[in-house]
mmCIF file of C-alpha atoms in Angstrom:
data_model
loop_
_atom_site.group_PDB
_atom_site.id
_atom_site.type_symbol
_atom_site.label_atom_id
_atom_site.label_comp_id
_atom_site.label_asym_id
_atom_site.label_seq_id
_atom_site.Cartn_x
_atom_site.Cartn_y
_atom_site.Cartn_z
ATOM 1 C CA UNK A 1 2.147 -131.976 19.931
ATOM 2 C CA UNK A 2 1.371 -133.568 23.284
ATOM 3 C CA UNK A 3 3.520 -136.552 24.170
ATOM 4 C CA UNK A 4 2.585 -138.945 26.249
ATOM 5 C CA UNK A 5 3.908 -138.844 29.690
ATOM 6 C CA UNK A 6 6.393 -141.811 29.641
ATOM 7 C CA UNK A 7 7.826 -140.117 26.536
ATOM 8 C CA UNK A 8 8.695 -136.741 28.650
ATOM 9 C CA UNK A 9 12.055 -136.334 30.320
ATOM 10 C CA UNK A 10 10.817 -134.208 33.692
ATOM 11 C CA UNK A 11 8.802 -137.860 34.655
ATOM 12 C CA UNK A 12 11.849 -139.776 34.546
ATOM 13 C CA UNK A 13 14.072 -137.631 35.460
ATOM 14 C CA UNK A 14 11.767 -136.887 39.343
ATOM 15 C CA UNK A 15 11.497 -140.900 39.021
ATOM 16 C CA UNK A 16 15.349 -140.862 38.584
ATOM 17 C CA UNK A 17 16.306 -139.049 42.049
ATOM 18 C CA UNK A 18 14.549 -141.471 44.673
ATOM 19 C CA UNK A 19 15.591 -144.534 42.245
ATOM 20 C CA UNK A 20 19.136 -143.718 43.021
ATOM 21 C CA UNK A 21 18.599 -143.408 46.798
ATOM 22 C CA UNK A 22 17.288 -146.686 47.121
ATOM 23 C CA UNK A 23 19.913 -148.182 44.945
ATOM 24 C CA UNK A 24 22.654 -145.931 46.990
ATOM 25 C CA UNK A 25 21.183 -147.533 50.225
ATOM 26 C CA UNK A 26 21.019 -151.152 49.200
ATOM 27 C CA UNK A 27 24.532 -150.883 48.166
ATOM 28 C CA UNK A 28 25.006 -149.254 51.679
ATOM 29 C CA UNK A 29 23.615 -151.761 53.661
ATOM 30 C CA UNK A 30 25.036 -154.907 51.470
ATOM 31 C CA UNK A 31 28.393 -153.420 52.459
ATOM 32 C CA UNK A 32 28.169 -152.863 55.828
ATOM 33 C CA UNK A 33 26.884 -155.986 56.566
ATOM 34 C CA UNK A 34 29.530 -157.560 55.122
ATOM 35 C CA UNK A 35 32.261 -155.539 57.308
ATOM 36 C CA UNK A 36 30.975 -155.179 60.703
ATOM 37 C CA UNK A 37 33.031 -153.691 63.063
ATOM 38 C CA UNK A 38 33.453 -155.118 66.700
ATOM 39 C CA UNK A 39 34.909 -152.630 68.553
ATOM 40 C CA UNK A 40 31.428 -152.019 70.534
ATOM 41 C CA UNK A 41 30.100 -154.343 72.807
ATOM 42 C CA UNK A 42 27.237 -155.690 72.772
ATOM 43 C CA UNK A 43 26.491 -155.875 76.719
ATOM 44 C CA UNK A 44 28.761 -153.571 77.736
ATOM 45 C CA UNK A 45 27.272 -153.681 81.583
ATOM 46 C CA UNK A 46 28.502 -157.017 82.420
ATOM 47 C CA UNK A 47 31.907 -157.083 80.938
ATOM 48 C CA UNK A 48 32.209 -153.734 82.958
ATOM 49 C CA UNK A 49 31.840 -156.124 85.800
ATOM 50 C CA UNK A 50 34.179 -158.285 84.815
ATOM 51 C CA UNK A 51 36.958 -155.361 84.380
ATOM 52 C CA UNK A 52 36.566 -155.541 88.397
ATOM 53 C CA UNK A 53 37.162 -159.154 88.858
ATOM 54 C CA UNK A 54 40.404 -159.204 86.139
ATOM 55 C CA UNK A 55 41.593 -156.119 88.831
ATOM 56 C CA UNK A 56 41.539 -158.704 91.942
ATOM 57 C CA UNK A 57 43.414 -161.278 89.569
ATOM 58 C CA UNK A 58 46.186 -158.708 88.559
ATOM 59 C CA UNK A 59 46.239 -157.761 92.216
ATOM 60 C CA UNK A 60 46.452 -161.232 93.454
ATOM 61 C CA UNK A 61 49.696 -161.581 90.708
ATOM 62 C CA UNK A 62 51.480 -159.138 92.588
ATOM 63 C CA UNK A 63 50.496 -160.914 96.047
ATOM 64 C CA UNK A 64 52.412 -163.834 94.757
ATOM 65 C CA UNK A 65 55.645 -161.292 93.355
ATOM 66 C CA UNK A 66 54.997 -162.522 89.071
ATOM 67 C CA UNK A 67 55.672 -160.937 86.132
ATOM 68 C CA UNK A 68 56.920 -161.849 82.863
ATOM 69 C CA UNK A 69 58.690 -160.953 80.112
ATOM 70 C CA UNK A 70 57.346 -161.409 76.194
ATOM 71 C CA UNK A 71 60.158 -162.085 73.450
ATOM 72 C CA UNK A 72 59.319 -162.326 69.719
ATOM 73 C CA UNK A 73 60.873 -164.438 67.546
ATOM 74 C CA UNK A 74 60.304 -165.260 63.914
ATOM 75 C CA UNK A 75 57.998 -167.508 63.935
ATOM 76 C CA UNK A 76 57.421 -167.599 67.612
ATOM 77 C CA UNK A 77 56.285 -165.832 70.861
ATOM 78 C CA UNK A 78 58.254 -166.915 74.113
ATOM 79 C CA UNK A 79 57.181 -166.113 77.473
ATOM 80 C CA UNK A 80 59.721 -166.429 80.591
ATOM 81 C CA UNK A 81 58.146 -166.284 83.797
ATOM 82 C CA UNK A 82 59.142 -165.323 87.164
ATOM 83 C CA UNK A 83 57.225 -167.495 88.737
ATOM 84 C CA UNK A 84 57.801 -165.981 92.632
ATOM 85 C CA UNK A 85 55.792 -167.585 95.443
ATOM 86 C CA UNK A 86 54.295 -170.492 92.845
ATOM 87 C CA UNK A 87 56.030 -173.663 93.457
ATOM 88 C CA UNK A 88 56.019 -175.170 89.672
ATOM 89 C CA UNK A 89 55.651 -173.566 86.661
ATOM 90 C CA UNK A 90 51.655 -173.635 85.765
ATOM 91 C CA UNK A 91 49.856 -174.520 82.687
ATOM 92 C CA UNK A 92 49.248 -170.717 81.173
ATOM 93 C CA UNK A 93 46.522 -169.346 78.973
ATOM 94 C CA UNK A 94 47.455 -166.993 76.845
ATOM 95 C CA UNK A 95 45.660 -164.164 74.760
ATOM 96 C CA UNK A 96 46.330 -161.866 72.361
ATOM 97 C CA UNK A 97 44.444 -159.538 71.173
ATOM 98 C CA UNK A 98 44.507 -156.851 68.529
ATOM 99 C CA UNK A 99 42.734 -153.456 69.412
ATOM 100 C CA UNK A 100 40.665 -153.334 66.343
ATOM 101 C CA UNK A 101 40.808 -156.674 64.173
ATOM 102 C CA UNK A 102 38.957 -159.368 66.251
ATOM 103 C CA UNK A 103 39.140 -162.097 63.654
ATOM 104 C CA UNK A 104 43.345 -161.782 64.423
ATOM 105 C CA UNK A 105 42.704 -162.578 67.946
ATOM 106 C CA UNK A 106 45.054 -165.360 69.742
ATOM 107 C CA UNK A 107 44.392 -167.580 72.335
ATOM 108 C CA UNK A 108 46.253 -170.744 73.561
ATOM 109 C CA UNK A 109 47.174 -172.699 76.657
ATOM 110 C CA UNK A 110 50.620 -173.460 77.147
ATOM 111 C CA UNK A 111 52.998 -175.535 79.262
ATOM 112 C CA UNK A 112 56.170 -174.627 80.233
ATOM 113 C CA UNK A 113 59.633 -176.344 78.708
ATOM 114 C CA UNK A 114 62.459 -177.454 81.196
ATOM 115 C CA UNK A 115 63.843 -174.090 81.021
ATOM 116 C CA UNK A 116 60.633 -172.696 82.520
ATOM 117 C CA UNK A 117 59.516 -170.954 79.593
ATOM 118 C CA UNK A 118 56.419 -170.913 77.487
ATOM 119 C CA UNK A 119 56.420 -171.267 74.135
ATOM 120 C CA UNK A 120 53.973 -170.213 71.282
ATOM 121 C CA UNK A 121 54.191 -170.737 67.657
ATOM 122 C CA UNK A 122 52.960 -168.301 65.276
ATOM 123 C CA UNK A 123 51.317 -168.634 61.964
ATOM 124 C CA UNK A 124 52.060 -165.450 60.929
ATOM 125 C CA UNK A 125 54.432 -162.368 62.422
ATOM 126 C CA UNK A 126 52.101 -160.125 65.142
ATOM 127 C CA UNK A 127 52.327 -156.700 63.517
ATOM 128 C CA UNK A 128 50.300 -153.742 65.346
ATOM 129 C CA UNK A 129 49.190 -152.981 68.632
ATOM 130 C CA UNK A 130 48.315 -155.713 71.318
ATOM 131 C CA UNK A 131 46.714 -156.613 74.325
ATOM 132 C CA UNK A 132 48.272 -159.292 76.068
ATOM 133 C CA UNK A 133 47.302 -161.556 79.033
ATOM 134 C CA UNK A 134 48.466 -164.476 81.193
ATOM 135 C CA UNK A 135 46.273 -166.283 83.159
ATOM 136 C CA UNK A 136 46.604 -169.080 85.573
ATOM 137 C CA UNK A 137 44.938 -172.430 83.894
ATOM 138 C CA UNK A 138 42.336 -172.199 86.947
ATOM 139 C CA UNK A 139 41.994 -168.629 86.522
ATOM 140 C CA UNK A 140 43.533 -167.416 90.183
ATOM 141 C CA UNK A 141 45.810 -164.691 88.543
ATOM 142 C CA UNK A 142 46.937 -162.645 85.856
ATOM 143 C CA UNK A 143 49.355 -160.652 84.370
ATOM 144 C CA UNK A 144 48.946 -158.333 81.435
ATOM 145 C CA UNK A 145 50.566 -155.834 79.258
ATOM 146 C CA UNK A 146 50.421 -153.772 75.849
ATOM 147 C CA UNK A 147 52.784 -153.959 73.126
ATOM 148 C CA UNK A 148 53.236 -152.382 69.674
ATOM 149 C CA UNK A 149 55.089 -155.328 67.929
ATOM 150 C CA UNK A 150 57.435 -156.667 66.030
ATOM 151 C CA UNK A 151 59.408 -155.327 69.130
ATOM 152 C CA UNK A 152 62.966 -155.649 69.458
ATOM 153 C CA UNK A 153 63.126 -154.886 73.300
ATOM 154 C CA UNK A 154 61.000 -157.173 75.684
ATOM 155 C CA UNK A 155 57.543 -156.079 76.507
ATOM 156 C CA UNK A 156 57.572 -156.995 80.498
ATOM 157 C CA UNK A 157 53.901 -157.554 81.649
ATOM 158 C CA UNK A 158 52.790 -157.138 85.132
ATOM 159 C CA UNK A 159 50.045 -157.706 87.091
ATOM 160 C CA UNK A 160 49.227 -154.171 88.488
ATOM 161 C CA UNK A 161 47.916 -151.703 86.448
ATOM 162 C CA UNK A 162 50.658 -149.384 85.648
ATOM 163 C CA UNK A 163 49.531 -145.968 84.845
#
């Protein structure tokens, strides 16, 4: 009449509930170390500083009267600057960046053709909302803007924050 205990369901069954818990948090962890998300910084203090120091670029951009003006294309991104008070057309860096999918991140130096405009090719269309930025090759000034692309109209960036 008496079973032993590994014969019993109520053993197995109290074994049961914690057994799926771990298994329910290995799975958890395997898969969210496999898809981090980046949207948090990790040392948030010092790129706070930094926001200062991109302000005096953008402000020194409007010192010297630039902005620019973003066309896509369809296999292509084409800047034209107004280049202002600058005497030649510099060597730009550009950046994109997309607001939650780091690993789509762009950036590229360019020089300007004779037409004075810059030219990037793209290995795939930009689809989604961007960040973009221009900076001087020796880092002097920017200009920056945000876009929701493919856009038809051109995104103008500027070098003051517009609000």
């Amino acid at each position: 009449m008496n079973k032993p205990w590994y014969k019993q369901f109520w053993p197995w069954f109290l074994i049961a509930l914690p057994g799926t818990v771990v298994v329910a948090s290995l799975f958890t962890f395997t898969l969210f170390s496999k898809n981090q998300v980046s949207l948090v910084a990790e040392d948030y203090y010092k790129e706070g500083k930094g926001i200062n120091q991109d302000l005096s670029r953008l402000r020194h951009a409007d010192s010297l009267s630039l902005s620019a003006f973003l066309t896509m294309q369809e296999d292509s991104a084409v800047f034209t600057l107004d280049k202002g008070q600058l005497k030649q057309f510099p060597t730009l860096k550009v950046t994109f960046q997309h607001r939650t999918l780091a690993n789509k991140d762009i950036e590229q130096m360019v020089n300007a053709d004779l037409n004075g405009r810059y030219r990037i090719a793209l290995s795939e269309p930009l689809e989604g909302p961007w960040y973009i930025e221009l900076n001087a090759f020796d880092g002097s000034w920017a200009l920056n803007g945000r876009a929701n692309l493919p856009s038809s109209e051109p995104v103008k960036l500027y070098g003051q924050i517009k609000e």
